[in-house]
């Protein structure tokens, strides 16, 4: 199972994430206040106001916040039952400013994917997932997995369309 947590201003986990990432930015001579402004402008209100079917989640690697994302579970037209949508995925500043290999970046993507699957099984039960791919590298990574994931027998369908990974579990 993936190691993850819902981030909240009420329990201090949102501030803990920001402090950790502030330290990472500082260690690279970068300004945290200008780091991922668009993402934080969307995620901060969600972390400050808890909602049962939406939240900010962190994928943890060795107890560190390797990535964050917004998840919400809602009925959508064309689907039977709720759909878990994963958007605004942002990796820790160390992955933007540090010298990491493709394998390490891939490990974080795989961790966020595993976290999304766990959310759909536990916290936000859903048979359908829509995972927004942030970059061409994300798309390439999941495109390599599209066939193997589809052959696992766990999923009814796995497709990449545009900048989205669509998954329906059996």
PDB file of C-alpha atoms in Angstrom:
ATOM      1  CA  UNK A   1       0.000   0.000   0.000  1.00  0.00           C
ATOM      2  CA  UNK A   2       1.099   3.505  -0.741  1.00  0.00           C
ATOM      3  CA  UNK A   3       2.153   5.821   2.091  1.00  0.00           C
ATOM      4  CA  UNK A   4       0.000   8.921   1.879  1.00  0.00           C
ATOM      5  CA  UNK A   5      -1.855  11.465   3.976  1.00  0.00           C
ATOM      6  CA  UNK A   6      -4.612  13.991   3.542  1.00  0.00           C
ATOM      7  CA  UNK A   7      -3.206  17.449   4.203  1.00  0.00           C
ATOM      8  CA  UNK A   8      -5.150  19.864   6.365  1.00  0.00           C
ATOM      9  CA  UNK A   9      -4.562  23.259   7.925  1.00  0.00           C
ATOM     10  CA  UNK A  10      -6.563  22.089  10.966  1.00  0.00           C
ATOM     11  CA  UNK A  11      -4.165  19.289  11.925  1.00  0.00           C
ATOM     12  CA  UNK A  12      -0.970  21.159  10.957  1.00  0.00           C
ATOM     13  CA  UNK A  13      -0.035  18.819   8.098  1.00  0.00           C
ATOM     14  CA  UNK A  14      -0.478  21.582   5.483  1.00  0.00           C
ATOM     15  CA  UNK A  15       1.970  23.855   7.336  1.00  0.00           C
ATOM     16  CA  UNK A  16       4.375  20.920   7.770  1.00  0.00           C
ATOM     17  CA  UNK A  17       4.393  20.364   3.995  1.00  0.00           C
ATOM     18  CA  UNK A  18       5.016  24.055   3.318  1.00  0.00           C
ATOM     19  CA  UNK A  19       7.841  24.181   5.882  1.00  0.00           C
ATOM     20  CA  UNK A  20       9.504  21.101   4.366  1.00  0.00           C
ATOM     21  CA  UNK A  21       9.226  22.451   0.833  1.00  0.00           C
ATOM     22  CA  UNK A  22      10.346  25.932   1.954  1.00  0.00           C
ATOM     23  CA  UNK A  23      13.521  24.294   3.256  1.00  0.00           C
ATOM     24  CA  UNK A  24      14.043  22.467  -0.031  1.00  0.00           C
ATOM     25  CA  UNK A  25      13.622  25.675  -2.032  1.00  0.00           C
ATOM     26  CA  UNK A  26      16.041  27.515   0.271  1.00  0.00           C
ATOM     27  CA  UNK A  27      18.663  24.788  -0.076  1.00  0.00           C
ATOM     28  CA  UNK A  28      18.674  25.419  -3.846  1.00  0.00           C
ATOM     29  CA  UNK A  29      18.653  29.211  -3.475  1.00  0.00           C
ATOM     30  CA  UNK A  30      15.051  29.383  -4.699  1.00  0.00           C
ATOM     31  CA  UNK A  31      12.081  31.311  -3.314  1.00  0.00           C
ATOM     32  CA  UNK A  32       9.285  29.135  -1.943  1.00  0.00           C
ATOM     33  CA  UNK A  33       6.709  31.934  -2.254  1.00  0.00           C
ATOM     34  CA  UNK A  34       7.084  31.882  -6.034  1.00  0.00           C
ATOM     35  CA  UNK A  35       7.300  28.076  -6.261  1.00  0.00           C
ATOM     36  CA  UNK A  36       4.214  26.480  -7.862  1.00  0.00           C
ATOM     37  CA  UNK A  37       2.048  29.544  -7.206  1.00  0.00           C
ATOM     38  CA  UNK A  38      -0.748  28.334  -9.483  1.00  0.00           C
ATOM     39  CA  UNK A  39      -0.995  24.992  -7.727  1.00  0.00           C
ATOM     40  CA  UNK A  40      -0.866  26.479  -4.242  1.00  0.00           C
ATOM     41  CA  UNK A  41      -3.537  29.061  -5.096  1.00  0.00           C
ATOM     42  CA  UNK A  42      -5.899  26.181  -5.895  1.00  0.00           C
ATOM     43  CA  UNK A  43      -4.844  23.770  -3.142  1.00  0.00           C
ATOM     44  CA  UNK A  44      -4.592  26.167  -0.181  1.00  0.00           C
ATOM     45  CA  UNK A  45      -8.357  26.841   0.131  1.00  0.00           C
ATOM     46  CA  UNK A  46      -9.011  23.101  -0.082  1.00  0.00           C
ATOM     47  CA  UNK A  47      -6.448  22.357   2.664  1.00  0.00           C
ATOM     48  CA  UNK A  48      -7.960  25.101   4.822  1.00  0.00           C
ATOM     49  CA  UNK A  49     -11.591  23.967   4.416  1.00  0.00           C
ATOM     50  CA  UNK A  50     -11.992  20.231   4.765  1.00  0.00           C
ATOM     51  CA  UNK A  51     -14.454  18.541   2.428  1.00  0.00           C
ATOM     52  CA  UNK A  52     -15.503  14.882   2.627  1.00  0.00           C
ATOM     53  CA  UNK A  53     -15.233  14.167  -1.115  1.00  0.00           C
ATOM     54  CA  UNK A  54     -12.238  16.371  -1.963  1.00  0.00           C
ATOM     55  CA  UNK A  55      -8.863  17.124  -0.494  1.00  0.00           C
ATOM     56  CA  UNK A  56      -5.185  17.743  -0.872  1.00  0.00           C
ATOM     57  CA  UNK A  57      -3.145  14.570  -0.583  1.00  0.00           C
ATOM     58  CA  UNK A  58       0.567  13.933  -0.274  1.00  0.00           C
ATOM     59  CA  UNK A  59       2.478  10.911  -1.460  1.00  0.00           C
ATOM     60  CA  UNK A  60       5.134  10.258   1.172  1.00  0.00           C
ATOM     61  CA  UNK A  61       8.502   8.703   0.407  1.00  0.00           C
ATOM     62  CA  UNK A  62      10.512   7.890   3.501  1.00  0.00           C
ATOM     63  CA  UNK A  63       8.296  10.221   5.519  1.00  0.00           C
ATOM     64  CA  UNK A  64       8.998  13.159   3.168  1.00  0.00           C
ATOM     65  CA  UNK A  65       6.367  14.844   0.998  1.00  0.00           C
ATOM     66  CA  UNK A  66       7.488  13.686  -2.453  1.00  0.00           C
ATOM     67  CA  UNK A  67       4.374  14.975  -4.249  1.00  0.00           C
ATOM     68  CA  UNK A  68       1.019  16.592  -3.601  1.00  0.00           C
ATOM     69  CA  UNK A  69      -2.202  16.617  -5.582  1.00  0.00           C
ATOM     70  CA  UNK A  70      -5.869  17.472  -5.442  1.00  0.00           C
ATOM     71  CA  UNK A  71      -8.313  14.569  -5.401  1.00  0.00           C
ATOM     72  CA  UNK A  72     -12.059  14.719  -5.606  1.00  0.00           C
ATOM     73  CA  UNK A  73     -14.716  12.076  -5.973  1.00  0.00           C
ATOM     74  CA  UNK A  74     -17.899  13.078  -7.746  1.00  0.00           C
ATOM     75  CA  UNK A  75     -20.528  11.752 -10.143  1.00  0.00           C
ATOM     76  CA  UNK A  76     -19.759  12.700 -13.747  1.00  0.00           C
ATOM     77  CA  UNK A  77     -21.873  12.350 -16.880  1.00  0.00           C
ATOM     78  CA  UNK A  78     -21.197   9.118 -18.770  1.00  0.00           C
ATOM     79  CA  UNK A  79     -20.101   7.149 -15.683  1.00  0.00           C
ATOM     80  CA  UNK A  80     -21.917   4.757 -13.384  1.00  0.00           C
ATOM     81  CA  UNK A  81     -20.981   5.747  -9.857  1.00  0.00           C
ATOM     82  CA  UNK A  82     -18.514   8.354  -8.671  1.00  0.00           C
ATOM     83  CA  UNK A  83     -15.241   9.180 -10.434  1.00  0.00           C
ATOM     84  CA  UNK A  84     -12.021   9.911  -8.572  1.00  0.00           C
ATOM     85  CA  UNK A  85     -10.202  12.759 -10.304  1.00  0.00           C
ATOM     86  CA  UNK A  86      -6.553  13.456  -9.528  1.00  0.00           C
ATOM     87  CA  UNK A  87      -5.325  16.891 -10.608  1.00  0.00           C
ATOM     88  CA  UNK A  88      -2.728  19.557  -9.832  1.00  0.00           C
ATOM     89  CA  UNK A  89      -0.010  16.985  -9.163  1.00  0.00           C
ATOM     90  CA  UNK A  90       3.141  18.788  -8.057  1.00  0.00           C
ATOM     91  CA  UNK A  91       6.425  17.151  -7.126  1.00  0.00           C
ATOM     92  CA  UNK A  92       8.599  18.369  -4.276  1.00  0.00           C
ATOM     93  CA  UNK A  93      10.961  21.248  -5.117  1.00  0.00           C
ATOM     94  CA  UNK A  94      13.950  18.928  -4.945  1.00  0.00           C
ATOM     95  CA  UNK A  95      12.716  17.252  -8.144  1.00  0.00           C
ATOM     96  CA  UNK A  96      12.497  20.615  -9.919  1.00  0.00           C
ATOM     97  CA  UNK A  97      15.838  21.995  -8.741  1.00  0.00           C
ATOM     98  CA  UNK A  98      17.924  18.911  -7.949  1.00  0.00           C
ATOM     99  CA  UNK A  99      19.787  16.509 -10.163  1.00  0.00           C
ATOM    100  CA  UNK A 100      17.630  13.397 -10.074  1.00  0.00           C
ATOM    101  CA  UNK A 101      17.517  10.559 -12.563  1.00  0.00           C
ATOM    102  CA  UNK A 102      14.512   9.403 -14.543  1.00  0.00           C
ATOM    103  CA  UNK A 103      14.185   6.378 -12.256  1.00  0.00           C
ATOM    104  CA  UNK A 104      13.660   8.567  -9.196  1.00  0.00           C
ATOM    105  CA  UNK A 105      11.087  10.709 -11.009  1.00  0.00           C
ATOM    106  CA  UNK A 106       9.346   7.521 -12.198  1.00  0.00           C
ATOM    107  CA  UNK A 107       9.266   6.202  -8.627  1.00  0.00           C
ATOM    108  CA  UNK A 108       7.369   9.324  -7.513  1.00  0.00           C
ATOM    109  CA  UNK A 109       4.886   9.010 -10.400  1.00  0.00           C
ATOM    110  CA  UNK A 110       4.344   5.365  -9.515  1.00  0.00           C
ATOM    111  CA  UNK A 111       3.842   6.371  -5.871  1.00  0.00           C
ATOM    112  CA  UNK A 112       1.227   8.964  -6.780  1.00  0.00           C
ATOM    113  CA  UNK A 113      -0.506   6.381  -8.974  1.00  0.00           C
ATOM    114  CA  UNK A 114      -0.488   3.830  -6.120  1.00  0.00           C
ATOM    115  CA  UNK A 115      -1.820   6.517  -3.773  1.00  0.00           C
ATOM    116  CA  UNK A 116      -4.647   7.246  -6.219  1.00  0.00           C
ATOM    117  CA  UNK A 117      -5.528   3.569  -6.366  1.00  0.00           C
ATOM    118  CA  UNK A 118      -5.529   3.371  -2.555  1.00  0.00           C
ATOM    119  CA  UNK A 119      -7.767   6.440  -2.361  1.00  0.00           C
ATOM    120  CA  UNK A 120     -10.219   4.826  -4.782  1.00  0.00           C
ATOM    121  CA  UNK A 121     -10.299   1.688  -2.623  1.00  0.00           C
ATOM    122  CA  UNK A 122     -10.360   3.268   0.846  1.00  0.00           C
ATOM    123  CA  UNK A 123     -11.014   7.001   1.301  1.00  0.00           C
ATOM    124  CA  UNK A 124     -12.910   7.902  -1.885  1.00  0.00           C
ATOM    125  CA  UNK A 125     -14.379   4.656  -3.124  1.00  0.00           C
ATOM    126  CA  UNK A 126     -14.656   4.684  -6.883  1.00  0.00           C
ATOM    127  CA  UNK A 127     -14.502   2.236  -9.750  1.00  0.00           C
ATOM    128  CA  UNK A 128     -13.403   4.998 -12.146  1.00  0.00           C
ATOM    129  CA  UNK A 129     -10.304   7.198 -12.006  1.00  0.00           C
ATOM    130  CA  UNK A 130      -9.262  10.141 -14.138  1.00  0.00           C
ATOM    131  CA  UNK A 131      -5.627  11.061 -13.593  1.00  0.00           C
ATOM    132  CA  UNK A 132      -4.454  14.366 -15.076  1.00  0.00           C
ATOM    133  CA  UNK A 133      -0.988  14.093 -16.578  1.00  0.00           C
ATOM    134  CA  UNK A 134       1.077  17.210 -15.911  1.00  0.00           C
ATOM    135  CA  UNK A 135       3.751  16.918 -18.571  1.00  0.00           C
ATOM    136  CA  UNK A 136       4.786  15.047 -21.714  1.00  0.00           C
ATOM    137  CA  UNK A 137       7.120  13.005 -19.492  1.00  0.00           C
ATOM    138  CA  UNK A 138       4.153  11.919 -17.354  1.00  0.00           C
ATOM    139  CA  UNK A 139       2.255  10.959 -20.492  1.00  0.00           C
ATOM    140  CA  UNK A 140       5.219   8.958 -21.803  1.00  0.00           C
ATOM    141  CA  UNK A 141       5.627   7.159 -18.458  1.00  0.00           C
ATOM    142  CA  UNK A 142       1.978   6.111 -18.273  1.00  0.00           C
ATOM    143  CA  UNK A 143       1.835   5.284 -21.989  1.00  0.00           C
ATOM    144  CA  UNK A 144       4.524   2.652 -21.339  1.00  0.00           C
ATOM    145  CA  UNK A 145       2.322   1.207 -18.588  1.00  0.00           C
ATOM    146  CA  UNK A 146      -0.984   1.409 -20.439  1.00  0.00           C
ATOM    147  CA  UNK A 147      -0.683  -2.060 -22.000  1.00  0.00           C
ATOM    148  CA  UNK A 148       0.804  -3.857 -18.981  1.00  0.00           C
ATOM    149  CA  UNK A 149      -1.767  -2.303 -16.616  1.00  0.00           C
ATOM    150  CA  UNK A 150      -4.574  -3.351 -18.949  1.00  0.00           C
ATOM    151  CA  UNK A 151      -3.315  -6.937 -18.936  1.00  0.00           C
ATOM    152  CA  UNK A 152      -3.204  -7.298 -15.128  1.00  0.00           C
ATOM    153  CA  UNK A 153      -6.823  -8.407 -14.927  1.00  0.00           C
ATOM    154  CA  UNK A 154      -7.477  -5.745 -12.271  1.00  0.00           C
ATOM    155  CA  UNK A 155      -8.787  -3.149 -14.695  1.00  0.00           C
ATOM    156  CA  UNK A 156     -11.660  -3.188 -17.115  1.00  0.00           C
ATOM    157  CA  UNK A 157      -9.971  -0.476 -19.162  1.00  0.00           C
ATOM    158  CA  UNK A 158      -6.848   1.695 -19.100  1.00  0.00           C
ATOM    159  CA  UNK A 159      -6.579   4.451 -21.697  1.00  0.00           C
ATOM    160  CA  UNK A 160      -4.677   7.640 -22.249  1.00  0.00           C
ATOM    161  CA  UNK A 161      -6.665  10.320 -24.035  1.00  0.00           C
ATOM    162  CA  UNK A 162      -5.099  13.727 -24.368  1.00  0.00           C
ATOM    163  CA  UNK A 163      -3.540  14.702 -21.053  1.00  0.00           C
ATOM    164  CA  UNK A 164      -5.649  12.249 -19.011  1.00  0.00           C
ATOM    165  CA  UNK A 165      -5.227   8.648 -17.907  1.00  0.00           C
ATOM    166  CA  UNK A 166      -8.671   6.982 -17.697  1.00  0.00           C
ATOM    167  CA  UNK A 167      -9.003   3.861 -15.579  1.00  0.00           C
ATOM    168  CA  UNK A 168     -11.989   1.667 -14.852  1.00  0.00           C
ATOM    169  CA  UNK A 169     -11.440  -1.078 -12.306  1.00  0.00           C
ATOM    170  CA  UNK A 170     -13.226  -4.428 -12.547  1.00  0.00           C
TER     171      UNK A 170
END
